[in-house]
PDB file of C-alpha atoms in Angstrom:
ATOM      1  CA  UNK C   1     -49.894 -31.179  -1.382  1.00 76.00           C
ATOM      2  CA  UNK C   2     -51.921 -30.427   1.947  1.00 85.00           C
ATOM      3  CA  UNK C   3     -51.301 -27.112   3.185  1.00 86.00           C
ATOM      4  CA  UNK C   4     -50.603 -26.897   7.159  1.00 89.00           C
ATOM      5  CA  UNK C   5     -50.755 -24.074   9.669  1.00 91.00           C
ATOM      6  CA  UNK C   6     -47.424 -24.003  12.114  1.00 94.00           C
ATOM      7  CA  UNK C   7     -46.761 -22.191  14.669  1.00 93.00           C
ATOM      8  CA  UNK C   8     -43.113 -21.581  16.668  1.00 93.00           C
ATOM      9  CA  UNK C   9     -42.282 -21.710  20.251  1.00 92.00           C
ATOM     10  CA  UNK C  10     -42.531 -18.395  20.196  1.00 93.00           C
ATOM     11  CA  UNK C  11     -46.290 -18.242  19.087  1.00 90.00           C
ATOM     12  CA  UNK C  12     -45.084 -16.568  15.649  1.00 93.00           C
ATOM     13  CA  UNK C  13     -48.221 -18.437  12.879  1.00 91.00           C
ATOM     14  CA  UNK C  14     -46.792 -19.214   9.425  1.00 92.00           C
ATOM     15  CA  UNK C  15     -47.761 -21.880   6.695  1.00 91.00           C
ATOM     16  CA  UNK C  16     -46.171 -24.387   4.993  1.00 91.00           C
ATOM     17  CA  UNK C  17     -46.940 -26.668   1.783  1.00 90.00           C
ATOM     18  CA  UNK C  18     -46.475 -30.821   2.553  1.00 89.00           C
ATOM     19  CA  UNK C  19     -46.979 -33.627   0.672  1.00 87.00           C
ATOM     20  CA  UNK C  20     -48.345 -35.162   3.765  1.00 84.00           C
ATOM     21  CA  UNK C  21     -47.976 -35.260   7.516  1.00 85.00           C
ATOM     22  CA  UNK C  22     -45.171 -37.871   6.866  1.00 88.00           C
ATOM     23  CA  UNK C  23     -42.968 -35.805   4.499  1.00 89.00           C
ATOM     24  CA  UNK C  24     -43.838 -32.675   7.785  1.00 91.00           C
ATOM     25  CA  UNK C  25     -42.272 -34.890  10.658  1.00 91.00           C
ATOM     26  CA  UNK C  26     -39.790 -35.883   8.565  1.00 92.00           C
ATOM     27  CA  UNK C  27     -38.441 -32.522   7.638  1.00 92.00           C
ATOM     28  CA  UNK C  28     -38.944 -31.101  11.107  1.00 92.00           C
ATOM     29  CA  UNK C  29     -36.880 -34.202  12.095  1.00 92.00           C
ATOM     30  CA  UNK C  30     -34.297 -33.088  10.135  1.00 92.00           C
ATOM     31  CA  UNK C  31     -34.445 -29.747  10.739  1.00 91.00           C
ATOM     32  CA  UNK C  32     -35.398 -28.435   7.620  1.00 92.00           C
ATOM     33  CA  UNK C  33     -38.652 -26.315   8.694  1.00 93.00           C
ATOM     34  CA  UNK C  34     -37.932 -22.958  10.760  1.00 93.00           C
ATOM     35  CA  UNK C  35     -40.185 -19.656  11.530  1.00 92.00           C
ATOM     36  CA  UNK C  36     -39.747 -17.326   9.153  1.00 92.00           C
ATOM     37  CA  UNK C  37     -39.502 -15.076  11.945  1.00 92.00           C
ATOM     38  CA  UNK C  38     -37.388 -15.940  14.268  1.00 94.00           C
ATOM     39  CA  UNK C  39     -35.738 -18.882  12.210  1.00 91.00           C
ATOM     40  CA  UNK C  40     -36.715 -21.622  15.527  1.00 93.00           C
ATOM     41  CA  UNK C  41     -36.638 -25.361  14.698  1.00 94.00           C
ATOM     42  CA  UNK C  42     -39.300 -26.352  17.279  1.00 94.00           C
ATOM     43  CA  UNK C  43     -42.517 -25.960  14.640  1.00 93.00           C
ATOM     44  CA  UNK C  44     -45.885 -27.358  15.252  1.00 93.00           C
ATOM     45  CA  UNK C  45     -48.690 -28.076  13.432  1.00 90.00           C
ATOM     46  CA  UNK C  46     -51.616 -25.739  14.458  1.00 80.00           C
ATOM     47  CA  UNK C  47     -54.789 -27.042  14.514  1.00 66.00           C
ATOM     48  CA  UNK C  48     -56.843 -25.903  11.041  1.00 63.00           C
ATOM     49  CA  UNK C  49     -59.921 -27.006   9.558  1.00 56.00           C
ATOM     50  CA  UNK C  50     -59.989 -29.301   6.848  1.00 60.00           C
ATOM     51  CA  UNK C  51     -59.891 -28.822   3.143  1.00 58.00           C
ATOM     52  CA  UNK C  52     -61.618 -31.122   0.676  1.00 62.00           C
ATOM     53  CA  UNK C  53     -59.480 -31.154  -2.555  1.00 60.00           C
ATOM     54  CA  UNK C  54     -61.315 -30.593  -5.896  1.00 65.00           C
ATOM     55  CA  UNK C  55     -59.895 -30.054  -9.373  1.00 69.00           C
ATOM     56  CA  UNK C  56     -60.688 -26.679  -9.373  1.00 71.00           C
ATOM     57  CA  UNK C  57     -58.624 -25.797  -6.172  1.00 69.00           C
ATOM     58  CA  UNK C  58     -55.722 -28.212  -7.502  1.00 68.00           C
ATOM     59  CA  UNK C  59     -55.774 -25.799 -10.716  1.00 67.00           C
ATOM     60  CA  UNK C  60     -55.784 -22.723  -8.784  1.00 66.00           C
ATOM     61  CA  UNK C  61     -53.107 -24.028  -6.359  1.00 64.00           C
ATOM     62  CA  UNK C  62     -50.915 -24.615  -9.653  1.00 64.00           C
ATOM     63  CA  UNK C  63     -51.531 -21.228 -10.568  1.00 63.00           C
ATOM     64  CA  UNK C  64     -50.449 -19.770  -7.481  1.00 62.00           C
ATOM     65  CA  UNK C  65     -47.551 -21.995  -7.310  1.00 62.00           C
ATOM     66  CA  UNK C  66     -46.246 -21.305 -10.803  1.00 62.00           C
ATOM     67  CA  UNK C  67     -45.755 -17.511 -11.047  1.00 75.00           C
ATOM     68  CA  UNK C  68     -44.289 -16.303 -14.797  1.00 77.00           C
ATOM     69  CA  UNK C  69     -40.476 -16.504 -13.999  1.00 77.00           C
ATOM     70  CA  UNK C  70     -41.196 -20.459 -12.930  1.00 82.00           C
ATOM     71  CA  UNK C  71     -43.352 -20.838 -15.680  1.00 82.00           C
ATOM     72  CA  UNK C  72     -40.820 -19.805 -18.698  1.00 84.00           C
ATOM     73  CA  UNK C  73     -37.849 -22.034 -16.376  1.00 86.00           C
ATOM     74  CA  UNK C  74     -39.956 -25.119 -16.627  1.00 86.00           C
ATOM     75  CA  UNK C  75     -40.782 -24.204 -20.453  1.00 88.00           C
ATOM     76  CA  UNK C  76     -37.302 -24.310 -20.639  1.00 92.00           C
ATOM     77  CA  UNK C  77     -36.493 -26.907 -18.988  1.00 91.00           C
ATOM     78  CA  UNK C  78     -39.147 -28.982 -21.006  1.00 92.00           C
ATOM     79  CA  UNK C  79     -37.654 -27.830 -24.371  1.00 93.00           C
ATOM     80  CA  UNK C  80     -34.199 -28.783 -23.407  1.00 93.00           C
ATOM     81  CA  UNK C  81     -35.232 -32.934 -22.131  1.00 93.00           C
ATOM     82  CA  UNK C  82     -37.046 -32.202 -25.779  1.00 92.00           C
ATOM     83  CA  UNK C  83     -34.254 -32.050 -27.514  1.00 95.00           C
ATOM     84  CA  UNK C  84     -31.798 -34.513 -25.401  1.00 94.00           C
ATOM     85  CA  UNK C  85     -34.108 -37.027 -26.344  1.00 92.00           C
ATOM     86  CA  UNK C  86     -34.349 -35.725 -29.957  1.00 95.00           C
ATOM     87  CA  UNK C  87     -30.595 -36.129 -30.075  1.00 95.00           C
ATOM     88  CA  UNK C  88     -29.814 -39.144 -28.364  1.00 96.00           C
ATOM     89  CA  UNK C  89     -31.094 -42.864 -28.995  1.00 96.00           C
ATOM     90  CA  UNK C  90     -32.761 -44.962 -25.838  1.00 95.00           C
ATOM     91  CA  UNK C  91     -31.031 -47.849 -25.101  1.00 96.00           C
ATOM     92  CA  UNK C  92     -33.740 -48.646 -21.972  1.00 94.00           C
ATOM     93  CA  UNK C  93     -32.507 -50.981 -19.663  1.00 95.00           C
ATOM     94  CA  UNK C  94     -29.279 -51.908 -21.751  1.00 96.00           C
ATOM     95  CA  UNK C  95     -28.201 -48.465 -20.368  1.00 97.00           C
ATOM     96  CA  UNK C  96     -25.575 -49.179 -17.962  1.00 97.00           C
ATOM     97  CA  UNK C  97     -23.758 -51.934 -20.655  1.00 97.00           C
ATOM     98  CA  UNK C  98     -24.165 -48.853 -23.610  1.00 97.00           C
ATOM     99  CA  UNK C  99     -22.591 -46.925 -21.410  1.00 97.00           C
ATOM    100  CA  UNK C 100     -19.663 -48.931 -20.676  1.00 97.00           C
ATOM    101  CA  UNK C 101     -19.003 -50.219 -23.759  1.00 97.00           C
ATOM    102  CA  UNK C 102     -19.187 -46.212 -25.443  1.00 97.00           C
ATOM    103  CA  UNK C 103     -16.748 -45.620 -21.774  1.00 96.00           C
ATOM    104  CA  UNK C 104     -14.288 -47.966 -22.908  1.00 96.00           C
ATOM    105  CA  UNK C 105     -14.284 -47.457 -26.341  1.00 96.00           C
ATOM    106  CA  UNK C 106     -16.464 -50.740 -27.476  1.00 97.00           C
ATOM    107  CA  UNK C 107     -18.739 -49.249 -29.480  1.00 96.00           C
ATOM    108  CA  UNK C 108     -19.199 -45.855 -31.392  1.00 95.00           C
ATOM    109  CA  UNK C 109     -19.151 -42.539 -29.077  1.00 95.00           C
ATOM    110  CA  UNK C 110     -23.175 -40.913 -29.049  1.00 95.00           C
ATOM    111  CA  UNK C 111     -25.509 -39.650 -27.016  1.00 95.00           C
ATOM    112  CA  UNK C 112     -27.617 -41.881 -25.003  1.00 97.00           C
ATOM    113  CA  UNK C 113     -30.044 -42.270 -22.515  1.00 95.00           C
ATOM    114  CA  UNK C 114     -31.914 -44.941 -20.844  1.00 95.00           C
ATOM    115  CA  UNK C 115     -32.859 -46.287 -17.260  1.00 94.00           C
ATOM    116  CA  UNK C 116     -30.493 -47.572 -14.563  1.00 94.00           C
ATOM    117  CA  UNK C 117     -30.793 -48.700 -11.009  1.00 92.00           C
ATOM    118  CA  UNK C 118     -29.497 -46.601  -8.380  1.00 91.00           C
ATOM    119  CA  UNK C 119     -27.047 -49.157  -7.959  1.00 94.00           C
ATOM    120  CA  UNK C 120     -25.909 -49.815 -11.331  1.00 95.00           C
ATOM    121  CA  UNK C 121     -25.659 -45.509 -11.645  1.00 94.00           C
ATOM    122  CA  UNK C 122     -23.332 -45.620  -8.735  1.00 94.00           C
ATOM    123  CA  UNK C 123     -21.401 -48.320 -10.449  1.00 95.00           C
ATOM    124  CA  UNK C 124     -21.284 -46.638 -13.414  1.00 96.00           C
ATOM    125  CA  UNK C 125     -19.853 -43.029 -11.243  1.00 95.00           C
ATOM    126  CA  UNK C 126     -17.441 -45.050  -9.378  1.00 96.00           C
ATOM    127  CA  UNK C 127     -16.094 -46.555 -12.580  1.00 95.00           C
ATOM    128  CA  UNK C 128     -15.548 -42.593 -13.861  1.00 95.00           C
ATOM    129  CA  UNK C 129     -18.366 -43.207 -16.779  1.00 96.00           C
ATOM    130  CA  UNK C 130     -20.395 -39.480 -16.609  1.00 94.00           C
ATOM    131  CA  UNK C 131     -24.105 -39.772 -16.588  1.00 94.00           C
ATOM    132  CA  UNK C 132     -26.748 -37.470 -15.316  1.00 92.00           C
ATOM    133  CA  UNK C 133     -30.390 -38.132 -14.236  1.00 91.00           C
ATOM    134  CA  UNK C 134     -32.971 -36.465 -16.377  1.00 90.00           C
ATOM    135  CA  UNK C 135     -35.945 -35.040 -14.746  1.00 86.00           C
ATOM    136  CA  UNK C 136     -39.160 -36.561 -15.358  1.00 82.00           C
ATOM    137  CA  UNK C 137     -41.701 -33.842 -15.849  1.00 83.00           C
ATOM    138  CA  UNK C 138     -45.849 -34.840 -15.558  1.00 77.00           C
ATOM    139  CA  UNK C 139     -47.708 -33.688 -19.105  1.00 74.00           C
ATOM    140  CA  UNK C 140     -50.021 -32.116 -17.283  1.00 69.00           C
ATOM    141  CA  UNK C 141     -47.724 -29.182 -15.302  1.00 66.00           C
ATOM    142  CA  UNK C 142     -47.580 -26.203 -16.909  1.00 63.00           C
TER     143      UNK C 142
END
């Protein structure tokens, strides 16, 4: 994540958190970064000197990022895809034909989950077969 200092038309200074200075034009593009302020769309990048990215700061930037409440949701979170995949069997890349054939009655009803294209999942919708994406949550976030 790079941190940038913006600024509005209006000369009102704010940050914001990026994962680059791609994902930035792109949401200012879109209009999805305002001043806090005075809620303008036309945000700049100010100019800011640079910061070399250690371990250390990434810790402490996961630290401030993760306050308790966010901290017991993802625990949460993490204990329910726990027991979804405790409970259901992974049927990998056969996942779109297990789901069809449990859909239209081929095979025994159960729980299962698996990997699918973005076009095979929009088959699948269209078809009126429910599925969900599960997130996928790194080991190492707390």
């Amino acid at each position: 994540m790079i941190r940038y200092s913006l600024s509005c038309e209006k000369a009102h200074e704010f940050e914001g958190w990026f994962a680059g200075s791609a994902d930035f034009d792109q949401q200012v593009e879109r209009g999805l970064v305002s001043c806090p302020v005075c809620n303008s769309l036309q945000v700049t990048k100010a100019l800011m000197a640079p910061s070399v990215s250690t371990a250390r700061k990434q810790d402490e930037m996961r630290t401030l990022a993760m306050d308790t409440v966010q901290k017991a949701v993802l625990a949460k979170v993490k204990e329910t895809l726990a027991e979804i995949r405790a409970n259901t069997e992974d049927v990998g890349e056969r996942f779109p034909e297990e789901a069809r054939k449990i859909h239209y009655g081929e095979t025994d009803q159960r729980g299962i989950i698996g990997q699918a294209t973005l076009q095979e999942a929009q088959a699948l919708v269209e078809e009126g077969i429910d599925i969900a994406p599960l997130p996928v949550i790194p080991d190492d976030v707390n």
